[in-house]
XYZ file of C-alpha atoms in Angstrom:
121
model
C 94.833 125.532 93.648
C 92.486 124.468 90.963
C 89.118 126.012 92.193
C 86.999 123.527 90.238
C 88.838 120.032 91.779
C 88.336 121.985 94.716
C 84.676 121.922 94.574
C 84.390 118.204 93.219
C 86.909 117.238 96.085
C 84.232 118.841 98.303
C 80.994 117.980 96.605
C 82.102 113.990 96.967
C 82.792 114.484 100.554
C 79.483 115.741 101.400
C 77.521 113.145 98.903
C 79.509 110.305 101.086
C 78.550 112.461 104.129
C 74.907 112.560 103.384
C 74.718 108.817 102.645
C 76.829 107.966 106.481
C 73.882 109.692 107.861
C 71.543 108.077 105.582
C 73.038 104.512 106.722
C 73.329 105.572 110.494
C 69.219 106.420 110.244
C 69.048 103.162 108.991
C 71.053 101.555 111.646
C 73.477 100.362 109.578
C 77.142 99.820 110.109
C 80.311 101.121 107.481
C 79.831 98.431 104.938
C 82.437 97.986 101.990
C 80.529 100.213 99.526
C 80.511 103.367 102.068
C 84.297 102.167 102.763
C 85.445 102.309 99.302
C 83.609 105.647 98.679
C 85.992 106.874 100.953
C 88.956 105.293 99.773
C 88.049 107.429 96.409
C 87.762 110.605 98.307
C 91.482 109.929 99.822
C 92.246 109.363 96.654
C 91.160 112.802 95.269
C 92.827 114.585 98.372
C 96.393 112.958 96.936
C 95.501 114.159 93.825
C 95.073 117.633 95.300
C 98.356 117.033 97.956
C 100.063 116.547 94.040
C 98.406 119.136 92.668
C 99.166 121.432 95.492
C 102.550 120.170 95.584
C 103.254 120.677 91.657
C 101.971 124.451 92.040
C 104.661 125.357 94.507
C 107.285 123.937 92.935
C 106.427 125.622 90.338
C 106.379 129.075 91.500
C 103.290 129.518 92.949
C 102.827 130.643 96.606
C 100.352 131.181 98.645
C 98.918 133.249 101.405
C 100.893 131.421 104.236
C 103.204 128.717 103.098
C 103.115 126.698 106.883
C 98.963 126.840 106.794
C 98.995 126.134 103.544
C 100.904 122.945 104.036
C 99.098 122.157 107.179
C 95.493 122.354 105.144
C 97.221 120.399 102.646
C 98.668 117.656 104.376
C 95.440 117.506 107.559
C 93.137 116.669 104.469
C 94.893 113.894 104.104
C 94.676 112.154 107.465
C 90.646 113.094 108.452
C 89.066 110.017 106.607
C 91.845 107.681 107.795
C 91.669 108.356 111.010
C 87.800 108.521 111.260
C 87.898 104.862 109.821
C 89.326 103.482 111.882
C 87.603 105.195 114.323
C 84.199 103.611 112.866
C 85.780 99.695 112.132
C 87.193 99.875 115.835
C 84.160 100.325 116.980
C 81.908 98.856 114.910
C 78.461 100.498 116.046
C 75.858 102.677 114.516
C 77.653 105.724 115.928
C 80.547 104.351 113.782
C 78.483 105.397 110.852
C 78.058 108.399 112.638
C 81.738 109.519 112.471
C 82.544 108.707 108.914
C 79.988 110.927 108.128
C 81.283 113.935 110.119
C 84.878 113.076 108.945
C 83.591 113.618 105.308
C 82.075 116.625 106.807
C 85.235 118.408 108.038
C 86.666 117.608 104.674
C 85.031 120.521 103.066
C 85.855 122.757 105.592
C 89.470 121.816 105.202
C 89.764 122.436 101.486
C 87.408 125.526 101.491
C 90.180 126.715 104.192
C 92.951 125.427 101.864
C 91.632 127.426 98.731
C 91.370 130.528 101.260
C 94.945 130.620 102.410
C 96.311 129.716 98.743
C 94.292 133.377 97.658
C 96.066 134.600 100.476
C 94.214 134.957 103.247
C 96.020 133.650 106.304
C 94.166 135.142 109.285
């Protein structure tokens, strides 16, 4: 993995994280700026499912291939899931969960950069 995307990947996700929170103190609901922030944070985690993807065909392995590829392809369905979540519901607790969705993300590729250097437990 490319430790650097890594950490922009992850420094987005907790700048769109901070500003949920910042709109659910407000009482605000997910309004089309916060919803396109995360459509650019999905769009860096496809650029990192390529980039991951591009690294193993090309020879590189990681720690654990199966967590690996679980990391890899989980990242990818977080935000998605968690908006629809919040537009479902349409509350200030929807705000709320887009904001810990960009929180586990992260976690996720911290874990994904982890088990590339091989660690696997």
């Amino acid at each position: 993995m490319i430790f650097g995307f890594a950490i922009a990947v992850a420094g987005c996700a907790l700048l769109v994280a901070l500003w949920s929170f910042v709109q659910a103190a407000r009482k605000r609901l997910p309004d089309t700026p916060l919803l396109v922030a995360l459509a650019v944070i999905e769009v860096l985690l496809v650029a990192q499912l390529v980039i991951g993807v591009v690294l193993l065909v090309g020879g590189h392995h990681p720690g654990s291939l199966a967590t690996y590829l679980a990391y890899l392809i989980g990242c990818l369905v977080v935000l998605p899931v968690g908006a629809a979540w919040a537009l479902a519901e349409q509350s200030r607790s929807s705000t709320v969960v887009l904001g810990i969705a960009c929180l586990a993300i992260p976690v996720m590729v911290l874990r994904l950069n982890e088990v590339w250097s091989g660690a696997s437990a």
